[in-house]
CSV table of N, CA and C in Angstrom, one decimal:
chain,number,residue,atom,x,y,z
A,1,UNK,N,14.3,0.1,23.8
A,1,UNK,CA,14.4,1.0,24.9
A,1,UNK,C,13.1,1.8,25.1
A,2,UNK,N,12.8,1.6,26.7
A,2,UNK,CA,11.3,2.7,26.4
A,2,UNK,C,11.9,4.0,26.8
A,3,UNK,N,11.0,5.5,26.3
A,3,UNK,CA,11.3,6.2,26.3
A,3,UNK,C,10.7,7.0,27.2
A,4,UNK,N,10.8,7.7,28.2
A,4,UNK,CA,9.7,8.3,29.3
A,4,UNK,C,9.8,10.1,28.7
A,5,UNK,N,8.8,10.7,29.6
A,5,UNK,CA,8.4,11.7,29.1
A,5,UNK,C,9.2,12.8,29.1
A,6,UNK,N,10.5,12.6,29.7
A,6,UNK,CA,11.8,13.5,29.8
A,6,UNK,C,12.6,13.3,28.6
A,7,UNK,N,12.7,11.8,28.1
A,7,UNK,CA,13.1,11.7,27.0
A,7,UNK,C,12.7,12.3,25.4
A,8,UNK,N,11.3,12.3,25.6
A,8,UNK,CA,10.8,12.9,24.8
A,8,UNK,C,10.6,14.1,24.9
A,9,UNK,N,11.1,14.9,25.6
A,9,UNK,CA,11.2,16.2,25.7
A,9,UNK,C,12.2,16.6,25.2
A,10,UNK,N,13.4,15.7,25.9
A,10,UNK,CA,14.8,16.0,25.4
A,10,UNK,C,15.0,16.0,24.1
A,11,UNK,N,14.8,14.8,23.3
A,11,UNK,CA,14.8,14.8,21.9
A,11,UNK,C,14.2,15.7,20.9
A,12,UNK,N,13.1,16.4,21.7
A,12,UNK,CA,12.1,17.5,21.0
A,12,UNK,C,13.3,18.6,21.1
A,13,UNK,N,13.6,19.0,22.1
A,13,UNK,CA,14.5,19.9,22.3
A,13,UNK,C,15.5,20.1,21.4
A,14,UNK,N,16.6,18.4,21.1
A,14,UNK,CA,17.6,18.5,20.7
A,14,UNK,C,17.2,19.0,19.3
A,15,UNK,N,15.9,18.2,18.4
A,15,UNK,CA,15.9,17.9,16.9
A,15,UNK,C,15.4,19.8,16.6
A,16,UNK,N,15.2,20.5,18.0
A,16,UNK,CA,14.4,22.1,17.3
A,16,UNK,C,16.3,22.6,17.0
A,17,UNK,N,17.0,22.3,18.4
A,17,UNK,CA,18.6,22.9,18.2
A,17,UNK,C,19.5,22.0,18.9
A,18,UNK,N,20.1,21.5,18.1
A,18,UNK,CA,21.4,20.3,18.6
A,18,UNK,C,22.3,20.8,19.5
A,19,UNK,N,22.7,22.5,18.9
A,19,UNK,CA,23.5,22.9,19.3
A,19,UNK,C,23.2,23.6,21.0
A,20,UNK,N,22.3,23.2,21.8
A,20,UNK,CA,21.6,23.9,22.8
A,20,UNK,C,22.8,22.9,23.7
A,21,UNK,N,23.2,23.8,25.2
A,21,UNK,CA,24.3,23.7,25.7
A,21,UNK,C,23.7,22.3,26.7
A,22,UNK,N,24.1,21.4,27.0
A,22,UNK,CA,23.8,20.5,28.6
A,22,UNK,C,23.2,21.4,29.8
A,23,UNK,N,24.0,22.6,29.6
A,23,UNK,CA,23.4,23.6,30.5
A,23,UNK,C,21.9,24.0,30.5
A,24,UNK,N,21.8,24.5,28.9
A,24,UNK,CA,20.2,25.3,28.5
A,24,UNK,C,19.6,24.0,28.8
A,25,UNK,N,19.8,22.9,28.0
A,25,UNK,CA,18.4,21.8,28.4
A,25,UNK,C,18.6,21.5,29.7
A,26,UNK,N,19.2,21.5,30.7
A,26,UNK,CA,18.8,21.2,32.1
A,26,UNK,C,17.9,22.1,32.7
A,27,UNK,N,18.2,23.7,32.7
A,27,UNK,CA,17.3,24.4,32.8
A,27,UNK,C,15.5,24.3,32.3
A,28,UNK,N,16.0,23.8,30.5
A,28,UNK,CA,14.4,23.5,30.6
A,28,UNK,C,13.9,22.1,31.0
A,29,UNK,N,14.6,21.4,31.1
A,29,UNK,CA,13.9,20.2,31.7
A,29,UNK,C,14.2,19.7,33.0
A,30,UNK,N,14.5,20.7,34.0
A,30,UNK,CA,14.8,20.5,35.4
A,30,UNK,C,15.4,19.3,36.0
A,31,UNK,N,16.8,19.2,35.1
A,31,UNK,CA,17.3,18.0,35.7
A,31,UNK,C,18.7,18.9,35.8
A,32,UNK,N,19.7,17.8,36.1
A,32,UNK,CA,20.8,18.5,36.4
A,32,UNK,C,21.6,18.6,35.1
A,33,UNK,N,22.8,18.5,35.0
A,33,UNK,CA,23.6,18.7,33.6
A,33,UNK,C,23.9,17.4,33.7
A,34,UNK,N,24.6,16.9,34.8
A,34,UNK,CA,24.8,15.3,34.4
A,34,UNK,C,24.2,14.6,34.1
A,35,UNK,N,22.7,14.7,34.7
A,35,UNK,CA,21.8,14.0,34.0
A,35,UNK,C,21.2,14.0,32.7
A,36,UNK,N,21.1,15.3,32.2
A,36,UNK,CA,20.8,15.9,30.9
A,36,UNK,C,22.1,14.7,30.2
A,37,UNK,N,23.5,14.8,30.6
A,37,UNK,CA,24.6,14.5,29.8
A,37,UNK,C,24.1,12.8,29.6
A,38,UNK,N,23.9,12.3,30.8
A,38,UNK,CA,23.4,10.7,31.0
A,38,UNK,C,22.8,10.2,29.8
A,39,UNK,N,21.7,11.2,29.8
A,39,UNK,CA,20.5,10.9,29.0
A,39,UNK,C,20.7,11.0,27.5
A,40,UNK,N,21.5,11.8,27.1
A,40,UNK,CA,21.9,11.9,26.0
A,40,UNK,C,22.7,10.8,25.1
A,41,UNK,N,24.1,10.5,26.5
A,41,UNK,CA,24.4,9.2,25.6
A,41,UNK,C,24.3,8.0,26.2
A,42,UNK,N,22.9,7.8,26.6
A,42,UNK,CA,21.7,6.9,26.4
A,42,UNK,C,21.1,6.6,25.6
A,43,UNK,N,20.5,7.9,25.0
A,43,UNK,CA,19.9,8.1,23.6
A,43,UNK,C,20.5,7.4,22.4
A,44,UNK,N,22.0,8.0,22.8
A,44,UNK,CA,22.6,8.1,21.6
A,44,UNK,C,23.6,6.2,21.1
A,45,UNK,N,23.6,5.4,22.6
A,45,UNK,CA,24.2,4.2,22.6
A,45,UNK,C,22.6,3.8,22.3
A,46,UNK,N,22.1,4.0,22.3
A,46,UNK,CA,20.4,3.0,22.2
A,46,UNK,C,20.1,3.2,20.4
A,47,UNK,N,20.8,3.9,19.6
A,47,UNK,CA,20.5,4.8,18.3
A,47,UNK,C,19.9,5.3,18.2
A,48,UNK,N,19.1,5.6,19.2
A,48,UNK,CA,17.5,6.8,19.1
A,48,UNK,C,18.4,8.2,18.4
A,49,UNK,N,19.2,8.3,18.9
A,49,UNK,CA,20.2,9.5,18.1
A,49,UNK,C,21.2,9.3,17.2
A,50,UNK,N,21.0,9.2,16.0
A,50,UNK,CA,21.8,8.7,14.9
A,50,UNK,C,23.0,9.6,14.6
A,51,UNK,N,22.8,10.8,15.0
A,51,UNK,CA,24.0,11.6,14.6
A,51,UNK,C,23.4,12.9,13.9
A,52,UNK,N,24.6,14.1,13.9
A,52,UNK,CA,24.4,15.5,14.3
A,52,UNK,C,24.7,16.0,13.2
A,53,UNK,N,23.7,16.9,12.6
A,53,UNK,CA,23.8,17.7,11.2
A,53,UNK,C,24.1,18.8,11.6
A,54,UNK,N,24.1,19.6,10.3
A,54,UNK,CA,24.1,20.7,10.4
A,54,UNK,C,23.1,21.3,9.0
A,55,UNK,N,22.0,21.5,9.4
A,55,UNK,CA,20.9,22.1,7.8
A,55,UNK,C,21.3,23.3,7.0
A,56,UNK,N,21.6,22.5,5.9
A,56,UNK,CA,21.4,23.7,4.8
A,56,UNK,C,20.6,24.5,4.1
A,57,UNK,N,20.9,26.2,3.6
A,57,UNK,CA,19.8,26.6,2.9
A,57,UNK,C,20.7,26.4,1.3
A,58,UNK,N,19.4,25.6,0.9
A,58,UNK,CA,19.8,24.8,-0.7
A,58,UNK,C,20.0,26.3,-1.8
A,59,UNK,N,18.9,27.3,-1.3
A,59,UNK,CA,19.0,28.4,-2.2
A,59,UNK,C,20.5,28.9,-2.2
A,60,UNK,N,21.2,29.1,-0.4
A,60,UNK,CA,22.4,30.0,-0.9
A,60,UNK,C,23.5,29.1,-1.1
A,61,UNK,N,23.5,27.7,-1.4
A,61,UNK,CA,24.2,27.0,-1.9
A,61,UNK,C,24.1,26.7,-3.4
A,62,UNK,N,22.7,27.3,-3.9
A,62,UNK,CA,22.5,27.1,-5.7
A,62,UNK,C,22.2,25.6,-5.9
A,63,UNK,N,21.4,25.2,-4.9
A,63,UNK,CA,20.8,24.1,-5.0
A,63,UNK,C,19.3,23.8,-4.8
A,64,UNK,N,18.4,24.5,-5.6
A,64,UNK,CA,17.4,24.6,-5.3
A,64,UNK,C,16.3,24.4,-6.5
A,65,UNK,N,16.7,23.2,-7.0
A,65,UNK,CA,15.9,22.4,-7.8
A,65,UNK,C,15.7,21.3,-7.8
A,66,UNK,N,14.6,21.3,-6.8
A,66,UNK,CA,14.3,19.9,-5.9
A,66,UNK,C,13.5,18.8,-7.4
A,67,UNK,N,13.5,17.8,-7.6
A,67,UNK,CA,12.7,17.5,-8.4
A,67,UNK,C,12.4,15.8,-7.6
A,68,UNK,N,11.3,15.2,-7.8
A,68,UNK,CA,11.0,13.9,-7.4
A,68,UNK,C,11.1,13.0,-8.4
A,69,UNK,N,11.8,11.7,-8.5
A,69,UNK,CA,12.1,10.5,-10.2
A,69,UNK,C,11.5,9.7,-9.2
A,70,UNK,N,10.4,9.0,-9.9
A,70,UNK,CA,10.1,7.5,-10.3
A,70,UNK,C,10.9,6.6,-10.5
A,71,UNK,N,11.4,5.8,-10.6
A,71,UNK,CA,12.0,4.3,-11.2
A,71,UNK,C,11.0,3.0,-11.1
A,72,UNK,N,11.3,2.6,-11.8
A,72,UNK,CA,10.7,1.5,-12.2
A,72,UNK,C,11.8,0.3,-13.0
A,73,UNK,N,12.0,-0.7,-12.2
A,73,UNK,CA,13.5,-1.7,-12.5
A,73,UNK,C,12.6,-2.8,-13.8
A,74,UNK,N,13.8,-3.1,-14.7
A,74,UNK,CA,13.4,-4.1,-15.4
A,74,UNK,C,12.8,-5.6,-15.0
A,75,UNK,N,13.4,-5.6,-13.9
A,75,UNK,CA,13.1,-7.0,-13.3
A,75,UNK,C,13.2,-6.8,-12.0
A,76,UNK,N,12.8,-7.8,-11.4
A,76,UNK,CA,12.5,-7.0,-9.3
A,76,UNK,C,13.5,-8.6,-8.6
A,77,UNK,N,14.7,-8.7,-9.9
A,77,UNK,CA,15.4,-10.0,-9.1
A,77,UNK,C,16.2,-9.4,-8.1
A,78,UNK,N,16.8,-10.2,-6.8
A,78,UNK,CA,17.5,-9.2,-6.4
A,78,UNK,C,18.7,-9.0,-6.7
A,79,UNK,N,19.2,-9.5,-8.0
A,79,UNK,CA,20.6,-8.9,-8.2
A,79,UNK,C,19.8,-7.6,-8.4
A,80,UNK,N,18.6,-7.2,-9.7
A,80,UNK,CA,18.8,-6.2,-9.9
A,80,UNK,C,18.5,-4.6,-8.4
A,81,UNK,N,17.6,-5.2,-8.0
A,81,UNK,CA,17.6,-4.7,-6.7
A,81,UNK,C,18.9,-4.0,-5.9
A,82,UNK,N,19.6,-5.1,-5.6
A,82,UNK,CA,20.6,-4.5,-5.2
A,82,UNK,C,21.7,-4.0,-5.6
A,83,UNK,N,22.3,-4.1,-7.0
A,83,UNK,CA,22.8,-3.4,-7.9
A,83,UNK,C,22.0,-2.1,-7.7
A,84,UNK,N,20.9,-1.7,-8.0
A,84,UNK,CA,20.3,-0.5,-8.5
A,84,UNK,C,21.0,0.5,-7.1
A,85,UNK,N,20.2,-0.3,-5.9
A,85,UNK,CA,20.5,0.4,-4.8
A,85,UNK,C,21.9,0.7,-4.3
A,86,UNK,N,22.7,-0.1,-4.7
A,86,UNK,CA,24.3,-0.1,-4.5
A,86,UNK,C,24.7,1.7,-5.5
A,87,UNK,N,24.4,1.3,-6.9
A,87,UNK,CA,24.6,1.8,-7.6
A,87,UNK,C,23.9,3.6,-7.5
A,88,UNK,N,22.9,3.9,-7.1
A,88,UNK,CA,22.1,5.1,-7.2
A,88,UNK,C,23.0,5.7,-5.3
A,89,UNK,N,23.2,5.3,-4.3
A,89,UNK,CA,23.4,5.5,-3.3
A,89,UNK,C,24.5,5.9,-3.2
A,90,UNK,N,25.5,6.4,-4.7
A,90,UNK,CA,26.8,6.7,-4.9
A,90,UNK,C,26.4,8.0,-5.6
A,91,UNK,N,25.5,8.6,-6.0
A,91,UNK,CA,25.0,9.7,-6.4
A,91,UNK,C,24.7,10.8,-5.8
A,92,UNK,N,25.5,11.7,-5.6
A,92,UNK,CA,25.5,13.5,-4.6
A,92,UNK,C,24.4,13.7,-4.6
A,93,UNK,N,23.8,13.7,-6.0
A,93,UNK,CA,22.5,14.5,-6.4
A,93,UNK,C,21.5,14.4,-5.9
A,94,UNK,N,21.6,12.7,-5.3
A,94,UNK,CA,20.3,12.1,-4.8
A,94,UNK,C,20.7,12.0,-3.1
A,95,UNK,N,19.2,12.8,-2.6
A,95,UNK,CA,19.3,13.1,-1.3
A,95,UNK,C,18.4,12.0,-0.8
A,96,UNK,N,17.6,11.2,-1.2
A,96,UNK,CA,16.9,10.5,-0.9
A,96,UNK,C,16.6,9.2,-1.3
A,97,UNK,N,16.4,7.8,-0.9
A,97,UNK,CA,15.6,7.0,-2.2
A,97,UNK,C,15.0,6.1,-1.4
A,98,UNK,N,13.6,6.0,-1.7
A,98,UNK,CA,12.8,5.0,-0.9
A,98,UNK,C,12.6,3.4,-2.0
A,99,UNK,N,12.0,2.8,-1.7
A,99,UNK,CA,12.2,1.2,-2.3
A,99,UNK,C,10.3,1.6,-1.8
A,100,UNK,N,9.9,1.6,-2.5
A,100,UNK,CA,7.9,1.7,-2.5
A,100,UNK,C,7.1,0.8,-3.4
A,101,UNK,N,6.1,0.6,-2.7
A,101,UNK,CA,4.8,0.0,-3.6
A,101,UNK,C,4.1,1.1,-4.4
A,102,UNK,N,3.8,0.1,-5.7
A,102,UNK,CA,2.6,1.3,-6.6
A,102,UNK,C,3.1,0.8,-7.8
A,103,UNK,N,2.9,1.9,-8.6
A,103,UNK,CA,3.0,2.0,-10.5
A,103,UNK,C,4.7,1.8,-10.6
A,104,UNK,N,6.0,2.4,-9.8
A,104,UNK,CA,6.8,2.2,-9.5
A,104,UNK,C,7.5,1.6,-8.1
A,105,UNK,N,9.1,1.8,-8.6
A,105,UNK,CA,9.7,0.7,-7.3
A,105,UNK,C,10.7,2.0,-6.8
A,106,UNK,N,10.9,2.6,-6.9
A,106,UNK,CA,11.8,3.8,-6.0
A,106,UNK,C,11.7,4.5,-6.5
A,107,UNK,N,11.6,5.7,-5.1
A,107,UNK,CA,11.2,7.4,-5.4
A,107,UNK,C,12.6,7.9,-4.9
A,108,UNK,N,13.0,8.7,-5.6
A,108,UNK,CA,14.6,9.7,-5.0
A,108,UNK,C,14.4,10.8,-5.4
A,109,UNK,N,14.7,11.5,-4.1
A,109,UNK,CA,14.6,13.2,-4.2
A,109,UNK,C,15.8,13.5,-4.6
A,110,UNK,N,16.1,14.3,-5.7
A,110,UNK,CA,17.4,14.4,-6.5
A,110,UNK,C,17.5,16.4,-6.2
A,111,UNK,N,18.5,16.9,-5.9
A,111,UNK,CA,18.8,18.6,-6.0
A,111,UNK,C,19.7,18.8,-6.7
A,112,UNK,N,20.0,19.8,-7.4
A,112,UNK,CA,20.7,20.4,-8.3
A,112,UNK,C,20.4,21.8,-8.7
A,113,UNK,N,21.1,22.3,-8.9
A,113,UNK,CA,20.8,24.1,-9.1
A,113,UNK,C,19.5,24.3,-10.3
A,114,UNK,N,19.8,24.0,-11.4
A,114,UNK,CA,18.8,24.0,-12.4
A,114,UNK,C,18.6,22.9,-13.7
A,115,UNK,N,17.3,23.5,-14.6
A,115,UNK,CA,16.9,22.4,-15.4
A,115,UNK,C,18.3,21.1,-16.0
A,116,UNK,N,19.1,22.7,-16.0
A,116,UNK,CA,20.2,21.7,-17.0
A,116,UNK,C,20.9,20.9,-16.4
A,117,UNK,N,21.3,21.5,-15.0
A,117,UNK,CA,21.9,20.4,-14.6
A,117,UNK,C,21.2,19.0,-14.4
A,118,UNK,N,19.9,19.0,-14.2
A,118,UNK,CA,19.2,17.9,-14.1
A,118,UNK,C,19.1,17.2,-15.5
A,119,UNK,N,19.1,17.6,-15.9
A,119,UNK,CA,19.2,17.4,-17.0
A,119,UNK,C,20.5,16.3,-17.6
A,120,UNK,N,21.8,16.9,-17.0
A,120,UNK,CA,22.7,16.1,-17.1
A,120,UNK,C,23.0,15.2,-16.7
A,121,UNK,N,22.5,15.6,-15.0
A,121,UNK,CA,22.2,14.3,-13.9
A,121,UNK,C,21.1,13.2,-14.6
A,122,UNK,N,20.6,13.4,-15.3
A,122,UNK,CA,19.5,12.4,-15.9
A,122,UNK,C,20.4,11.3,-16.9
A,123,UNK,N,21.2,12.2,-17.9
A,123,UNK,CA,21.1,11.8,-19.2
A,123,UNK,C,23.0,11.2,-18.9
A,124,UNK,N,23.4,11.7,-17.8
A,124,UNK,CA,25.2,10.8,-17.9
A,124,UNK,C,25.4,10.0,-16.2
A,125,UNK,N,24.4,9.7,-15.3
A,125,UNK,CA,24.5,9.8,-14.5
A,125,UNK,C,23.4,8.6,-14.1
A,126,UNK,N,22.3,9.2,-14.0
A,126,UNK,CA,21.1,8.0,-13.5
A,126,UNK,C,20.8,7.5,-14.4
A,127,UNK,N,20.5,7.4,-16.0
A,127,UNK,CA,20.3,6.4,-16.7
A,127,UNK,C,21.4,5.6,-17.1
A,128,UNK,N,22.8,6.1,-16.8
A,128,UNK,CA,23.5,5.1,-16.7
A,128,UNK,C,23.7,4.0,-15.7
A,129,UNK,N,22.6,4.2,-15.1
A,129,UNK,CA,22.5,2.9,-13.4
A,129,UNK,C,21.7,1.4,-14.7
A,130,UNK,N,22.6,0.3,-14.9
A,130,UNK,CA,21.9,-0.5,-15.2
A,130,UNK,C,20.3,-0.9,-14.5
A,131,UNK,N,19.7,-1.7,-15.3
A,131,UNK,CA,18.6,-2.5,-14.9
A,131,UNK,C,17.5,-1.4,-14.5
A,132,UNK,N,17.4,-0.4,-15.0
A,132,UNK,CA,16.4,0.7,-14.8
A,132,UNK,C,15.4,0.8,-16.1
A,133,UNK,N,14.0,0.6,-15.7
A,133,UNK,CA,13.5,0.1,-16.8
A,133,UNK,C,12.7,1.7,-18.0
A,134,UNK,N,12.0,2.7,-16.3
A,134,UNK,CA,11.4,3.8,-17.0
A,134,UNK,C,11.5,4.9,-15.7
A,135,UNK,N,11.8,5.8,-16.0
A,135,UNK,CA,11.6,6.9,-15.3
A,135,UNK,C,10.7,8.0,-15.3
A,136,UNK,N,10.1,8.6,-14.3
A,136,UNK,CA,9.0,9.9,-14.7
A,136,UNK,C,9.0,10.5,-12.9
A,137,UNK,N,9.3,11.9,-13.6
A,137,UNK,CA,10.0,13.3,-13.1
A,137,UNK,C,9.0,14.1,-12.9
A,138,UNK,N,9.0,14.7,-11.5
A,138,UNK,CA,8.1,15.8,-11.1
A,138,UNK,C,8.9,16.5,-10.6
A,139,UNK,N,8.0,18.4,-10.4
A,139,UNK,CA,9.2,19.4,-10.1
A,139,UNK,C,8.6,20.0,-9.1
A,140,UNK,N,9.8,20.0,-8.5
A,140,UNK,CA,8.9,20.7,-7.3
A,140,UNK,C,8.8,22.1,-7.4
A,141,UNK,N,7.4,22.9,-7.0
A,141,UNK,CA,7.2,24.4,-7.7
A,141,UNK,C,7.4,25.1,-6.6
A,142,UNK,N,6.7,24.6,-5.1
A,142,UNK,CA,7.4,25.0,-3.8
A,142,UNK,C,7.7,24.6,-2.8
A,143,UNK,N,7.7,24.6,-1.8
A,143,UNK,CA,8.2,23.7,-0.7
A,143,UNK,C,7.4,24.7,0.6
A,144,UNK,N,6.0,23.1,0.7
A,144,UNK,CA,4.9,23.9,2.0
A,144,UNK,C,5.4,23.6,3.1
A,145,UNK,N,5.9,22.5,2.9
A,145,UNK,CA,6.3,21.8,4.4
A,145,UNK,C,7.7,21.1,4.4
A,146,UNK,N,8.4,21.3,5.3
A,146,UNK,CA,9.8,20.7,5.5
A,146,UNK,C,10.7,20.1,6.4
A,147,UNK,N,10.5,19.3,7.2
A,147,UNK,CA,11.0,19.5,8.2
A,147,UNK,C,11.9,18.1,8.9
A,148,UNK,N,12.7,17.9,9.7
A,148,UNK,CA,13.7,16.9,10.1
A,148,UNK,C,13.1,16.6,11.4
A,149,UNK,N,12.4,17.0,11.7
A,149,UNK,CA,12.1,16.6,13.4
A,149,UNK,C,10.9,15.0,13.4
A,150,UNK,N,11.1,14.3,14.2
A,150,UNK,CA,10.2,13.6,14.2
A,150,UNK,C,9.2,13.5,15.7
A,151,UNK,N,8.2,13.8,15.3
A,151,UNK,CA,6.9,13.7,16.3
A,151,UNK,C,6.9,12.6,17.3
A,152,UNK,N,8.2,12.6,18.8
A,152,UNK,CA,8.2,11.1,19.5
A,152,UNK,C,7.1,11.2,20.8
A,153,UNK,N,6.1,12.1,20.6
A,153,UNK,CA,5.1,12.4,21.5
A,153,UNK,C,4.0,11.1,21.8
């Protein structure tokens, strides 16, 4: 689907506030409501819009020990592959997991309130994931940049 420059307005719009009415974005993008509505589940039958969150603050939920794991799999067959990924993608803790090139093979952003709990998460939880060869853990000290929107400009 191509996207024209109303669309990408709209989507800038939606990803600042989901919750903004058919009404408010017609006004800002000078269309009507129907159309605003049109366009939306256009968006949304095309998957340009995967679906509607709601963002958390990790602090007042006591979740605010972001840390980044390494993995590195014993063997790169794809049972183990897909075991690993079956198996880690059942984990709360883990908000994230990419499959990357480099020194390792997947990076997962893992949260948890504090050391210990990571701690636990480590020692009954993710090194219980068969076929995982070595892990190495970074912490995150702050958080410069954050954000869910993506740049469709």
């Amino acid at each position: 689907m191509q996207l024209d420059a109303i669309d990408k307005k709209l989507l800038h719009l939606l990803q600042i506030d989901s919750k903004q009415t058919n009404k408010e974005l017609s006004g800002k993008l000078n269309l009507s409501v129907t159309a605003v509505y049109e366009r939306i589940k256009k968006l949304e039958r095309a998957h340009i819009i995967s679906g509607y969150v709601a963002l958390v603050d990790k602090k007042q939920v006591d979740r605010s020990f972001v840390t980044f794991c390494s993995i590195k799999l014993l063997q790169h067959t794809q049972d183990f592959v897909v075991k690993f990924e079956k198996e880690v993608t059942q984990l709360d803790e883990v908000l994230e997991c990419y499959h990357i090139s480099g020194d390792y093979d997947y990076l997962l952003k893992v949260i948890v309130a504090d050391m210990d709990e990571f701690r636990e998460f480590m020692v009954k939880k993710l090194t219980k994931i068969s076929h995982i060869g070595s892990t190495h853990s970074a912490f995150m000290i702050s958080e410069v940049k954050h954000t869910t929107a993506i740049n469709v400009e």
